[in-house]
mmCIF file of C-alpha atoms in Angstrom:
data_model
loop_
_atom_site.group_PDB
_atom_site.id
_atom_site.type_symbol
_atom_site.label_atom_id
_atom_site.label_comp_id
_atom_site.label_asym_id
_atom_site.label_seq_id
_atom_site.Cartn_x
_atom_site.Cartn_y
_atom_site.Cartn_z
ATOM 1 C CA UNK X 1185 -16.430 -2.065 -27.363
ATOM 2 C CA UNK X 1186 -20.090 -3.014 -27.052
ATOM 3 C CA UNK X 1187 -21.997 -3.426 -23.816
ATOM 4 C CA UNK X 1188 -24.419 -6.221 -23.057
ATOM 5 C CA UNK X 1189 -28.172 -5.876 -23.347
ATOM 6 C CA UNK X 1190 -30.237 -5.450 -20.210
ATOM 7 C CA UNK X 1191 -29.799 -3.438 -17.060
ATOM 8 C CA UNK X 1192 -27.297 -5.493 -15.078
ATOM 9 C CA UNK X 1193 -26.343 -4.024 -11.706
ATOM 10 C CA UNK X 1194 -22.635 -3.524 -11.109
ATOM 11 C CA UNK X 1195 -21.084 -6.709 -9.732
ATOM 12 C CA UNK X 1196 -19.223 -6.990 -6.440
ATOM 13 C CA UNK X 1197 -15.970 -7.081 -8.369
ATOM 14 C CA UNK X 1198 -16.654 -3.784 -10.124
ATOM 15 C CA UNK X 1199 -17.891 -2.195 -6.896
ATOM 16 C CA UNK X 1200 -14.395 -2.728 -5.500
ATOM 17 C CA UNK X 1201 -12.991 -0.060 -7.833
ATOM 18 C CA UNK X 1202 -13.885 3.595 -8.331
ATOM 19 C CA UNK X 1203 -17.167 4.212 -10.157
ATOM 20 C CA UNK X 1204 -17.448 5.182 -13.796
ATOM 21 C CA UNK X 1205 -18.791 8.396 -15.237
ATOM 22 C CA UNK X 1206 -22.091 7.785 -16.959
ATOM 23 C CA UNK X 1207 -22.343 7.660 -20.712
ATOM 24 C CA UNK X 1208 -21.994 9.512 -22.976
ATOM 25 C CA UNK X 1209 -18.212 9.608 -22.724
ATOM 26 C CA UNK X 1210 -17.088 13.194 -23.233
ATOM 27 C CA UNK X 1211 -13.694 14.653 -24.055
ATOM 28 C CA UNK X 1212 -13.425 18.384 -23.406
ATOM 29 C CA UNK X 1213 -10.901 20.714 -25.077
ATOM 30 C CA UNK X 1214 -8.145 22.040 -22.826
ATOM 31 C CA UNK X 1215 -5.012 24.159 -23.113
ATOM 32 C CA UNK X 1216 -2.238 21.699 -23.838
ATOM 33 C CA UNK X 1217 1.129 22.097 -22.122
ATOM 34 C CA UNK X 1218 4.137 20.605 -23.942
ATOM 35 C CA UNK X 1219 7.781 20.209 -23.116
ATOM 36 C CA UNK X 1220 10.259 21.286 -25.756
ATOM 37 C CA UNK X 1221 11.268 18.255 -27.885
ATOM 38 C CA UNK X 1222 14.735 18.199 -26.302
ATOM 39 C CA UNK X 1223 13.124 17.773 -22.870
ATOM 40 C CA UNK X 1224 10.625 15.049 -23.779
ATOM 41 C CA UNK X 1225 11.837 11.703 -22.349
ATOM 42 C CA UNK X 1226 14.864 13.466 -20.860
ATOM 43 C CA UNK X 1227 15.730 12.493 -17.258
ATOM 44 C CA UNK X 1228 15.593 16.154 -16.259
ATOM 45 C CA UNK X 1229 11.866 16.157 -17.064
ATOM 46 C CA UNK X 1230 11.241 13.377 -14.569
ATOM 47 C CA UNK X 1231 13.293 15.258 -11.973
ATOM 48 C CA UNK X 1232 11.238 18.401 -12.579
ATOM 49 C CA UNK X 1233 8.094 16.445 -11.676
ATOM 50 C CA UNK X 1234 9.620 14.918 -8.543
ATOM 51 C CA UNK X 1235 9.497 15.933 -4.879
ATOM 52 C CA UNK X 1236 8.844 18.421 -3.459
ATOM 53 C CA UNK X 1237 5.697 18.402 -5.582
ATOM 54 C CA UNK X 1238 4.589 21.854 -4.435
ATOM 55 C CA UNK X 1239 7.641 23.201 -6.310
ATOM 56 C CA UNK X 1240 6.678 21.598 -9.639
ATOM 57 C CA UNK X 1241 4.569 24.542 -10.829
ATOM 58 C CA UNK X 1242 7.437 26.946 -10.104
ATOM 59 C CA UNK X 1243 9.962 24.744 -11.915
ATOM 60 C CA UNK X 1244 7.739 24.429 -14.961
ATOM 61 C CA UNK X 1245 7.039 28.169 -15.004
ATOM 62 C CA UNK X 1246 10.794 28.717 -15.048
ATOM 63 C CA UNK X 1247 11.138 26.318 -17.961
ATOM 64 C CA UNK X 1248 8.334 28.105 -19.786
ATOM 65 C CA UNK X 1249 10.123 31.451 -19.399
ATOM 66 C CA UNK X 1250 13.261 29.807 -20.821
ATOM 67 C CA UNK X 1251 11.388 28.504 -23.865
ATOM 68 C CA UNK X 1252 11.592 24.885 -22.709
ATOM 69 C CA UNK X 1253 7.841 24.530 -22.433
ATOM 70 C CA UNK X 1254 4.844 25.836 -24.356
ATOM 71 C CA UNK X 1255 1.251 26.395 -23.231
ATOM 72 C CA UNK X 1256 -1.361 26.722 -25.974
ATOM 73 C CA UNK X 1257 -3.283 29.987 -26.094
ATOM 74 C CA UNK X 1258 -6.651 28.357 -26.808
ATOM 75 C CA UNK X 1259 -8.260 25.070 -25.709
ATOM 76 C CA UNK X 1260 -8.286 22.164 -28.154
ATOM 77 C CA UNK X 1261 -8.642 18.447 -28.464
ATOM 78 C CA UNK X 1262 -5.464 16.903 -29.827
ATOM 79 C CA UNK X 1263 -4.687 14.086 -32.198
ATOM 80 C CA UNK X 1264 -1.401 12.598 -31.018
ATOM 81 C CA UNK X 1265 0.418 10.113 -33.221
ATOM 82 C CA UNK X 1266 3.581 8.443 -31.931
ATOM 83 C CA UNK X 1267 5.766 5.767 -33.458
ATOM 84 C CA UNK X 1268 8.230 3.495 -31.658
ATOM 85 C CA UNK X 1269 9.933 0.314 -32.895
ATOM 86 C CA UNK X 1270 7.829 0.426 -36.042
ATOM 87 C CA UNK X 1271 4.495 0.564 -34.166
ATOM 88 C CA UNK X 1272 2.365 3.661 -34.765
ATOM 89 C CA UNK X 1273 -0.398 4.640 -32.355
ATOM 90 C CA UNK X 1274 -2.893 7.456 -32.843
ATOM 91 C CA UNK X 1275 -5.199 8.736 -30.152
ATOM 92 C CA UNK X 1276 -7.473 11.638 -29.337
ATOM 93 C CA UNK X 1277 -6.308 13.520 -26.245
ATOM 94 C CA UNK X 1278 -8.781 15.494 -24.193
ATOM 95 C CA UNK X 1279 -10.055 16.199 -20.699
ATOM 96 C CA UNK X 1280 -12.349 13.286 -19.842
ATOM 97 C CA UNK X 1281 -15.563 14.356 -18.119
ATOM 98 C CA UNK X 1282 -15.769 12.849 -14.603
ATOM 99 C CA UNK X 1283 -18.735 14.813 -13.266
ATOM 100 C CA UNK X 1284 -21.379 12.071 -13.560
ATOM 101 C CA UNK X 1285 -21.695 8.574 -12.054
ATOM 102 C CA UNK X 1286 -23.031 5.381 -13.617
ATOM 103 C CA UNK X 1287 -25.181 3.067 -11.520
ATOM 104 C CA UNK X 1288 -25.146 0.069 -13.882
ATOM 105 C CA UNK X 1289 -22.567 -1.612 -16.053
ATOM 106 C CA UNK X 1290 -24.463 -0.620 -19.196
ATOM 107 C CA UNK X 1291 -24.393 3.076 -18.231
ATOM 108 C CA UNK X 1292 -20.632 3.090 -17.675
ATOM 109 C CA UNK X 1293 -18.518 5.240 -19.967
ATOM 110 C CA UNK X 1294 -15.201 3.898 -18.620
ATOM 111 C CA UNK X 1295 -14.409 0.347 -17.540
ATOM 112 C CA UNK X 1296 -11.284 -0.793 -15.695
ATOM 113 C CA UNK X 1297 -9.980 -4.287 -16.288
ATOM 114 C CA UNK X 1298 -7.714 -4.896 -13.289
ATOM 115 C CA UNK X 1299 -7.511 -4.388 -9.545
ATOM 116 C CA UNK X 1300 -5.772 -1.447 -7.904
ATOM 117 C CA UNK X 1301 -4.319 -0.464 -4.531
ATOM 118 C CA UNK X 1302 -6.383 2.430 -3.177
ATOM 119 C CA UNK X 1303 -3.504 3.729 -1.064
ATOM 120 C CA UNK X 1304 -1.418 4.150 -4.229
ATOM 121 C CA UNK X 1305 -4.283 5.987 -5.923
ATOM 122 C CA UNK X 1306 -4.567 8.286 -2.912
ATOM 123 C CA UNK X 1307 -0.864 9.089 -3.071
ATOM 124 C CA UNK X 1308 -1.185 9.920 -6.772
ATOM 125 C CA UNK X 1309 -4.182 12.183 -6.102
ATOM 126 C CA UNK X 1310 -2.241 14.136 -3.474
ATOM 127 C CA UNK X 1311 0.762 14.395 -5.769
ATOM 128 C CA UNK X 1312 -1.182 15.683 -8.788
ATOM 129 C CA UNK X 1313 -3.107 18.194 -6.694
ATOM 130 C CA UNK X 1314 0.080 19.470 -5.096
ATOM 131 C CA UNK X 1315 1.747 19.780 -8.504
ATOM 132 C CA UNK X 1316 -1.261 21.539 -10.024
ATOM 133 C CA UNK X 1317 -0.688 19.351 -13.046
ATOM 134 C CA UNK X 1318 -2.134 16.362 -14.878
ATOM 135 C CA UNK X 1319 1.247 15.112 -16.160
ATOM 136 C CA UNK X 1320 0.211 12.351 -18.580
ATOM 137 C CA UNK X 1321 -2.961 10.979 -20.144
ATOM 138 C CA UNK X 1322 -4.382 7.642 -19.137
ATOM 139 C CA UNK X 1323 -4.761 5.328 -22.139
ATOM 140 C CA UNK X 1324 -8.316 4.294 -23.070
ATOM 141 C CA UNK X 1325 -9.165 1.916 -25.918
ATOM 142 C CA UNK X 1326 -12.346 1.222 -27.814
ATOM 143 C CA UNK X 1327 -13.561 0.153 -31.220
ATOM 144 C CA UNK X 1328 -14.190 3.492 -32.844
ATOM 145 C CA UNK X 1329 -17.065 4.045 -35.267
ATOM 146 C CA UNK X 1330 -16.299 4.715 -38.924
ATOM 147 C CA UNK X 1331 -17.089 8.423 -38.583
ATOM 148 C CA UNK X 1332 -14.396 9.125 -36.008
ATOM 149 C CA UNK X 1333 -11.896 6.799 -37.703
ATOM 150 C CA UNK X 1334 -12.286 8.737 -40.944
ATOM 151 C CA UNK X 1335 -11.779 12.040 -39.137
ATOM 152 C CA UNK X 1336 -8.591 10.759 -37.520
ATOM 153 C CA UNK X 1337 -7.188 9.396 -40.776
ATOM 154 C CA UNK X 1338 -8.035 12.581 -42.699
ATOM 155 C CA UNK X 1339 -6.367 14.670 -39.990
ATOM 156 C CA UNK X 1340 -3.286 12.432 -40.043
ATOM 157 C CA UNK X 1341 -2.957 13.095 -43.785
ATOM 158 C CA UNK X 1342 -2.671 16.831 -43.146
ATOM 159 C CA UNK X 1343 0.318 18.877 -41.979
ATOM 160 C CA UNK X 1344 0.767 18.493 -38.195
ATOM 161 C CA UNK X 1345 1.099 21.441 -35.832
ATOM 162 C CA UNK X 1346 4.097 19.785 -34.172
ATOM 163 C CA UNK X 1347 6.450 17.064 -35.368
ATOM 164 C CA UNK X 1348 9.599 15.843 -33.637
ATOM 165 C CA UNK X 1349 11.663 12.902 -32.375
ATOM 166 C CA UNK X 1350 12.193 12.753 -28.604
ATOM 167 C CA UNK X 1351 15.160 11.617 -26.550
ATOM 168 C CA UNK X 1352 13.829 8.065 -26.292
ATOM 169 C CA UNK X 1353 13.546 7.732 -30.048
ATOM 170 C CA UNK X 1354 9.778 8.110 -30.265
ATOM 171 C CA UNK X 1355 8.533 10.078 -33.268
ATOM 172 C CA UNK X 1356 5.597 12.381 -32.565
ATOM 173 C CA UNK X 1357 3.052 14.268 -34.647
ATOM 174 C CA UNK X 1358 0.397 16.447 -33.002
ATOM 175 C CA UNK X 1359 -2.640 18.229 -34.432
ATOM 176 C CA UNK X 1360 -4.738 20.716 -32.434
ATOM 177 C CA UNK X 1361 -8.450 20.204 -33.200
ATOM 178 C CA UNK X 1362 -10.559 23.313 -32.705
ATOM 179 C CA UNK X 1363 -12.902 23.289 -35.704
ATOM 180 C CA UNK X 1364 -16.503 23.165 -34.465
ATOM 181 C CA UNK X 1365 -17.500 20.461 -36.927
ATOM 182 C CA UNK X 1366 -14.566 18.262 -35.901
ATOM 183 C CA UNK X 1367 -15.418 18.652 -32.230
ATOM 184 C CA UNK X 1368 -19.074 17.866 -32.896
ATOM 185 C CA UNK X 1369 -18.117 14.737 -34.863
ATOM 186 C CA UNK X 1370 -15.919 13.538 -32.008
ATOM 187 C CA UNK X 1371 -18.610 14.227 -29.401
ATOM 188 C CA UNK X 1372 -21.276 12.435 -31.440
ATOM 189 C CA UNK X 1373 -19.010 9.466 -32.211
ATOM 190 C CA UNK X 1374 -17.925 8.938 -28.596
ATOM 191 C CA UNK X 1375 -21.467 9.181 -27.235
ATOM 192 C CA UNK X 1376 -22.138 5.440 -27.487
ATOM 193 C CA UNK X 1377 -18.600 4.284 -26.720
ATOM 194 C CA UNK X 1378 -17.508 2.373 -23.654
ATOM 195 C CA UNK X 1379 -13.830 3.035 -23.045
ATOM 196 C CA UNK X 1380 -11.579 0.360 -21.575
ATOM 197 C CA UNK X 1381 -8.666 1.502 -19.418
ATOM 198 C CA UNK X 1382 -5.512 0.133 -21.047
ATOM 199 C CA UNK X 1383 -3.018 1.970 -18.845
ATOM 200 C CA UNK X 1384 -3.471 4.268 -15.870
ATOM 201 C CA UNK X 1385 -5.856 2.461 -13.510
ATOM 202 C CA UNK X 1386 -4.362 4.144 -10.443
ATOM 203 C CA UNK X 1387 -4.330 7.588 -12.068
ATOM 204 C CA UNK X 1388 -7.968 7.126 -13.055
ATOM 205 C CA UNK X 1389 -8.841 6.301 -9.453
ATOM 206 C CA UNK X 1390 -6.858 9.378 -8.384
ATOM 207 C CA UNK X 1391 -8.866 11.522 -10.819
ATOM 208 C CA UNK X 1392 -12.104 10.385 -9.244
ATOM 209 C CA UNK X 1393 -10.796 10.917 -5.732
ATOM 210 C CA UNK X 1394 -9.942 14.518 -6.613
ATOM 211 C CA UNK X 1395 -13.292 15.009 -8.333
ATOM 212 C CA UNK X 1396 -15.250 13.631 -5.380
ATOM 213 C CA UNK X 1397 -13.273 15.932 -3.067
ATOM 214 C CA UNK X 1398 -14.443 18.819 -5.297
ATOM 215 C CA UNK X 1399 -10.912 19.973 -6.002
ATOM 216 C CA UNK X 1400 -11.061 22.892 -8.485
ATOM 217 C CA UNK X 1401 -10.365 21.779 -12.053
ATOM 218 C CA UNK X 1402 -10.646 18.069 -11.306
ATOM 219 C CA UNK X 1403 -14.078 17.435 -12.785
ATOM 220 C CA UNK X 1404 -11.926 16.259 -15.701
ATOM 221 C CA UNK X 1405 -8.886 14.073 -16.176
ATOM 222 C CA UNK X 1406 -6.398 13.868 -19.031
ATOM 223 C CA UNK X 1407 -7.024 10.889 -21.321
ATOM 224 C CA UNK X 1408 -5.954 9.539 -24.710
ATOM 225 C CA UNK X 1409 -8.560 7.487 -26.574
ATOM 226 C CA UNK X 1410 -7.107 4.923 -28.997
ATOM 227 C CA UNK X 1411 -9.116 3.008 -31.588
ATOM 228 C CA UNK X 1412 -7.988 -0.605 -31.166
ATOM 229 C CA UNK X 1413 -9.210 -1.408 -34.686
ATOM 230 C CA UNK X 1414 -7.244 1.438 -36.269
ATOM 231 C CA UNK X 1415 -3.837 1.564 -34.561
ATOM 232 C CA UNK X 1416 -3.980 -1.260 -32.009
ATOM 233 C CA UNK X 1417 -1.866 -1.255 -28.898
ATOM 234 C CA UNK X 1418 0.160 -4.443 -28.442
ATOM 235 C CA UNK X 1419 -0.812 -6.576 -25.447
ATOM 236 C CA UNK X 1420 2.055 -8.307 -23.697
ATOM 237 C CA UNK X 1421 2.067 -10.758 -20.824
ATOM 238 C CA UNK X 1422 3.252 -9.894 -17.320
ATOM 239 C CA UNK X 1423 4.764 -12.999 -15.730
ATOM 240 C CA UNK X 1424 4.851 -13.827 -12.021
ATOM 241 C CA UNK X 1425 7.558 -15.116 -9.713
ATOM 242 C CA UNK X 1426 6.350 -16.792 -6.518
ATOM 243 C CA UNK X 1427 9.054 -16.327 -3.926
ATOM 244 C CA UNK X 1428 10.067 -19.066 -1.472
ATOM 245 C CA UNK X 1429 7.622 -21.557 -2.988
ATOM 246 C CA UNK X 1430 8.445 -25.084 -4.161
ATOM 247 C CA UNK X 1431 7.535 -26.224 -7.656
ATOM 248 C CA UNK X 1432 5.910 -29.450 -6.404
ATOM 249 C CA UNK X 1433 3.606 -27.346 -4.209
ATOM 250 C CA UNK X 1434 2.579 -25.295 -7.252
ATOM 251 C CA UNK X 1435 1.975 -28.502 -9.216
ATOM 252 C CA UNK X 1436 -0.228 -29.919 -6.465
ATOM 253 C CA UNK X 1437 -2.255 -26.696 -6.181
ATOM 254 C CA UNK X 1438 -2.673 -26.427 -9.957
ATOM 255 C CA UNK X 1439 -3.730 -30.078 -10.340
ATOM 256 C CA UNK X 1440 -6.950 -29.348 -8.422
ATOM 257 C CA UNK X 1441 -8.392 -27.427 -11.376
ATOM 258 C CA UNK X 1442 -5.977 -27.979 -14.280
ATOM 259 C CA UNK X 1443 -3.990 -30.706 -16.002
ATOM 260 C CA UNK X 1444 -0.324 -30.679 -14.970
ATOM 261 C CA UNK X 1445 2.347 -32.126 -17.241
ATOM 262 C CA UNK X 1446 6.002 -32.355 -16.236
ATOM 263 C CA UNK X 1447 8.339 -31.488 -19.105
ATOM 264 C CA UNK X 1448 11.961 -32.321 -19.597
ATOM 265 C CA UNK X 1449 13.288 -28.936 -20.631
ATOM 266 C CA UNK X 1450 12.533 -25.288 -21.273
ATOM 267 C CA UNK X 1451 11.814 -25.608 -24.991
ATOM 268 C CA UNK X 1452 9.264 -28.402 -24.665
ATOM 269 C CA UNK X 1453 7.522 -26.583 -21.819
ATOM 270 C CA UNK X 1454 7.374 -23.210 -23.556
ATOM 271 C CA UNK X 1455 5.984 -24.904 -26.672
ATOM 272 C CA UNK X 1456 2.861 -25.675 -24.623
ATOM 273 C CA UNK X 1457 2.298 -22.072 -23.518
ATOM 274 C CA UNK X 1458 -0.996 -20.936 -25.002
ATOM 275 C CA UNK X 1459 -4.357 -19.220 -24.426
ATOM 276 C CA UNK X 1460 -5.490 -21.950 -22.009
ATOM 277 C CA UNK X 1461 -2.149 -22.855 -20.437
ATOM 278 C CA UNK X 1462 0.714 -21.531 -18.318
ATOM 279 C CA UNK X 1463 4.240 -22.784 -17.646
ATOM 280 C CA UNK X 1464 5.910 -23.017 -14.223
ATOM 281 C CA UNK X 1465 9.558 -23.617 -13.392
ATOM 282 C CA UNK X 1466 11.989 -23.321 -10.513
ATOM 283 C CA UNK X 1467 14.854 -22.987 -12.999
ATOM 284 C CA UNK X 1468 15.631 -26.703 -12.791
ATOM 285 C CA UNK X 1469 12.367 -28.515 -13.568
ATOM 286 C CA UNK X 1470 9.548 -27.460 -15.856
ATOM 287 C CA UNK X 1471 5.836 -28.125 -15.957
ATOM 288 C CA UNK X 1472 2.870 -26.940 -17.981
ATOM 289 C CA UNK X 1473 -0.632 -26.347 -16.631
ATOM 290 C CA UNK X 1474 -3.629 -26.525 -18.948
ATOM 291 C CA UNK X 1475 -7.165 -25.521 -17.996
ATOM 292 C CA UNK X 1476 -10.175 -26.716 -19.949
ATOM 293 C CA UNK X 1477 -12.610 -24.243 -21.430
ATOM 294 C CA UNK X 1478 -15.271 -23.696 -18.777
ATOM 295 C CA UNK X 1479 -18.519 -21.774 -18.675
ATOM 296 C CA UNK X 1480 -16.849 -18.626 -17.355
ATOM 297 C CA UNK X 1481 -13.941 -18.897 -19.813
ATOM 298 C CA UNK X 1482 -11.417 -17.912 -17.196
ATOM 299 C CA UNK X 1483 -7.933 -17.061 -18.412
ATOM 300 C CA UNK X 1484 -4.785 -18.787 -17.058
ATOM 301 C CA UNK X 1485 -4.070 -15.606 -15.097
ATOM 302 C CA UNK X 1486 -7.477 -15.786 -13.413
ATOM 303 C CA UNK X 1487 -6.971 -19.465 -12.619
ATOM 304 C CA UNK X 1488 -3.561 -18.684 -11.110
ATOM 305 C CA UNK X 1489 -4.922 -15.984 -8.810
ATOM 306 C CA UNK X 1490 -8.328 -17.552 -8.191
ATOM 307 C CA UNK X 1491 -7.379 -21.224 -7.779
ATOM 308 C CA UNK X 1492 -3.654 -21.830 -7.419
ATOM 309 C CA UNK X 1493 -2.584 -19.032 -5.079
ATOM 310 C CA UNK X 1494 -5.433 -19.578 -2.576
ATOM 311 C CA UNK X 1495 -4.472 -23.272 -2.369
ATOM 312 C CA UNK X 1496 -0.838 -22.343 -1.792
ATOM 313 C CA UNK X 1497 -1.931 -20.029 1.015
ATOM 314 C CA UNK X 1498 -4.057 -22.767 2.569
ATOM 315 C CA UNK X 1499 -1.164 -25.206 2.308
ATOM 316 C CA UNK X 1500 1.210 -22.728 3.959
ATOM 317 C CA UNK X 1501 -1.290 -22.012 6.739
ATOM 318 C CA UNK X 1502 -1.744 -25.733 7.360
ATOM 319 C CA UNK X 1503 2.008 -26.028 7.834
ATOM 320 C CA UNK X 1504 2.030 -23.353 10.503
ATOM 321 C CA UNK X 1505 2.593 -20.121 8.562
ATOM 322 C CA UNK X 1506 0.503 -17.147 9.618
ATOM 323 C CA UNK X 1507 -0.238 -13.636 8.408
ATOM 324 C CA UNK X 1508 1.825 -12.511 5.429
ATOM 325 C CA UNK X 1509 3.947 -15.655 5.671
ATOM 326 C CA UNK X 1510 0.999 -17.695 4.353
ATOM 327 C CA UNK X 1511 0.781 -15.583 1.195
ATOM 328 C CA UNK X 1512 3.468 -16.126 -1.453
ATOM 329 C CA UNK X 1513 5.251 -12.887 -2.276
ATOM 330 C CA UNK X 1514 4.850 -12.017 -5.944
ATOM 331 C CA UNK X 1515 7.096 -10.088 -8.254
ATOM 332 C CA UNK X 1516 6.146 -9.087 -11.781
ATOM 333 C CA UNK X 1517 8.218 -9.389 -14.957
ATOM 334 C CA UNK X 1518 7.599 -8.245 -18.525
ATOM 335 C CA UNK X 1519 9.965 -10.753 -20.139
ATOM 336 C CA UNK X 1520 10.589 -14.476 -19.800
ATOM 337 C CA UNK X 1521 14.312 -13.927 -19.266
ATOM 338 C CA UNK X 1522 13.668 -11.499 -16.413
ATOM 339 C CA UNK X 1523 11.248 -13.912 -14.732
ATOM 340 C CA UNK X 1524 13.734 -16.796 -14.971
ATOM 341 C CA UNK X 1525 16.686 -14.895 -13.554
ATOM 342 C CA UNK X 1526 17.832 -15.986 -10.103
ATOM 343 C CA UNK X 1527 15.339 -18.781 -9.392
ATOM 344 C CA UNK X 1528 17.957 -21.347 -8.263
ATOM 345 C CA UNK X 1529 15.317 -23.852 -7.217
ATOM 346 C CA UNK X 1530 14.091 -21.521 -4.442
ATOM 347 C CA UNK X 1531 11.392 -19.606 -6.288
ATOM 348 C CA UNK X 1532 8.884 -20.465 -9.003
ATOM 349 C CA UNK X 1533 8.317 -18.464 -12.181
ATOM 350 C CA UNK X 1534 4.846 -18.742 -13.683
ATOM 351 C CA UNK X 1535 4.982 -17.787 -17.349
ATOM 352 C CA UNK X 1536 1.677 -16.609 -18.760
ATOM 353 C CA UNK X 1537 0.349 -16.211 -22.306
ATOM 354 C CA UNK X 1538 -0.145 -12.736 -23.682
ATOM 355 C CA UNK X 1539 -3.852 -11.847 -23.410
ATOM 356 C CA UNK X 1540 -5.703 -10.536 -26.415
ATOM 357 C CA UNK X 1541 -8.129 -7.659 -26.545
ATOM 358 C CA UNK X 1542 -11.090 -10.021 -26.853
ATOM 359 C CA UNK X 1543 -10.191 -11.746 -23.593
ATOM 360 C CA UNK X 1544 -9.919 -8.456 -21.718
ATOM 361 C CA UNK X 1545 -13.114 -7.202 -23.327
ATOM 362 C CA UNK X 1546 -14.961 -10.416 -22.440
ATOM 363 C CA UNK X 1547 -13.780 -10.184 -18.852
ATOM 364 C CA UNK X 1548 -15.035 -6.647 -18.232
ATOM 365 C CA UNK X 1549 -18.279 -7.293 -20.074
ATOM 366 C CA UNK X 1550 -18.788 -10.250 -17.741
ATOM 367 C CA UNK X 1551 -18.526 -7.884 -14.780
ATOM 368 C CA UNK X 1552 -15.148 -9.228 -13.649
ATOM 369 C CA UNK X 1553 -11.775 -7.663 -13.007
ATOM 370 C CA UNK X 1554 -8.444 -9.242 -13.780
ATOM 371 C CA UNK X 1555 -5.798 -9.268 -11.039
ATOM 372 C CA UNK X 1556 -3.483 -6.272 -10.904
ATOM 373 C CA UNK X 1557 -0.731 -6.113 -13.514
ATOM 374 C CA UNK X 1558 -2.743 -8.373 -15.796
ATOM 375 C CA UNK X 1559 -1.746 -6.791 -19.082
ATOM 376 C CA UNK X 1560 0.937 -4.652 -20.614
ATOM 377 C CA UNK X 1561 -0.530 -2.425 -23.324
ATOM 378 C CA UNK X 1562 2.348 -1.075 -25.413
ATOM 379 C CA UNK X 1563 3.772 1.232 -26.580
ATOM 380 C CA UNK X 1564 3.028 4.116 -24.251
ATOM 381 C CA UNK X 1565 3.829 7.733 -25.181
ATOM 382 C CA UNK X 1566 6.793 9.501 -23.622
ATOM 383 C CA UNK X 1567 6.220 11.764 -20.647
ATOM 384 C CA UNK X 1568 5.811 15.454 -21.367
ATOM 385 C CA UNK X 1569 4.347 15.402 -24.885
ATOM 386 C CA UNK X 1570 0.917 16.616 -23.761
ATOM 387 C CA UNK X 1571 0.097 17.674 -20.198
ATOM 388 C CA UNK X 1572 -2.802 19.551 -18.604
ATOM 389 C CA UNK X 1573 -2.174 22.306 -16.044
ATOM 390 C CA UNK X 1574 -4.725 22.358 -13.231
ATOM 391 C CA UNK X 1575 -4.028 25.413 -11.078
ATOM 392 C CA UNK X 1576 -5.688 25.354 -7.670
ATOM 393 C CA UNK X 1577 -7.915 28.271 -8.657
ATOM 394 C CA UNK X 1578 -9.483 26.221 -11.466
ATOM 395 C CA UNK X 1579 -8.880 25.712 -15.186
#
């Protein structure tokens, strides 16, 4: 992912999220902690990482003594390859350096693409510190240079250190990278990269909160870096349901900036869903909303949150609603069928097109953030494949 020329100051939108470490992006070796294959994606693993969090370290130590967990003797970077439903993803897993701060967009090593709730990030920070564990890597994507892509492919052609199928059906292969030349190649190749957060915005914010509080061991945070040109993550849409909103009110709000067309049925409406258009329905009537290409090239999701929802709030306020009652309650759905369930003419589902990587890239390079739950990068690795212990006394 390439940054723009110039020395643009961070925009107001980007100042609303935690800062980025300054380039170069750096992944440090660490001692990987792995659950036994039988425990990966097993419900008991999730229970072991649940409340009370201060007991997590003791539970995991017990599992380690029983042979249900393994801690590597020496630090390494890891190549993790996982396959699910025919999609194979490969990524480099390391401890992302958080010790520096960028002051401009061009200096930023890591860029978020959607909003977060800071209270949720704070809860995650407290939880991870109490556990003494970084339980899963955040997913970062970039367009990797040829040098690092060749290293990854050559490594993937060799015999892995670990290979197994987990309880969720994911197939995993893991290589520990400790060779000095490999580590130097990775460091050199990542130096000019800007890494986009695909999944883990709140955990990333929690990392920085712990780092700024100078918690021992939290100058780094667990991350997996995926080359979107090599083994691309699939981007899916996340649809919205606006609760206790009428479809004609949505149509009126959307008509202020878009072209609204009423459609006779589901099939004809969904046929119009595309990069510049969304579909809305109350389960009985259907309409499509198309926005023209403008100078900012806003996506339908940005138009929904930036144009339609504010007009719905203003309309509700004008009719006497106040406080939270003037803001439509949103729920989020990863499938069309889930979004359409239970509308009964009382709620409105807004079906959105799946974004592509270029759209997300263009948005962050323009200094903007997408609304929360803007994208669904898939597939994600199962919990427990690679973790990073962070004891309170330091690494």
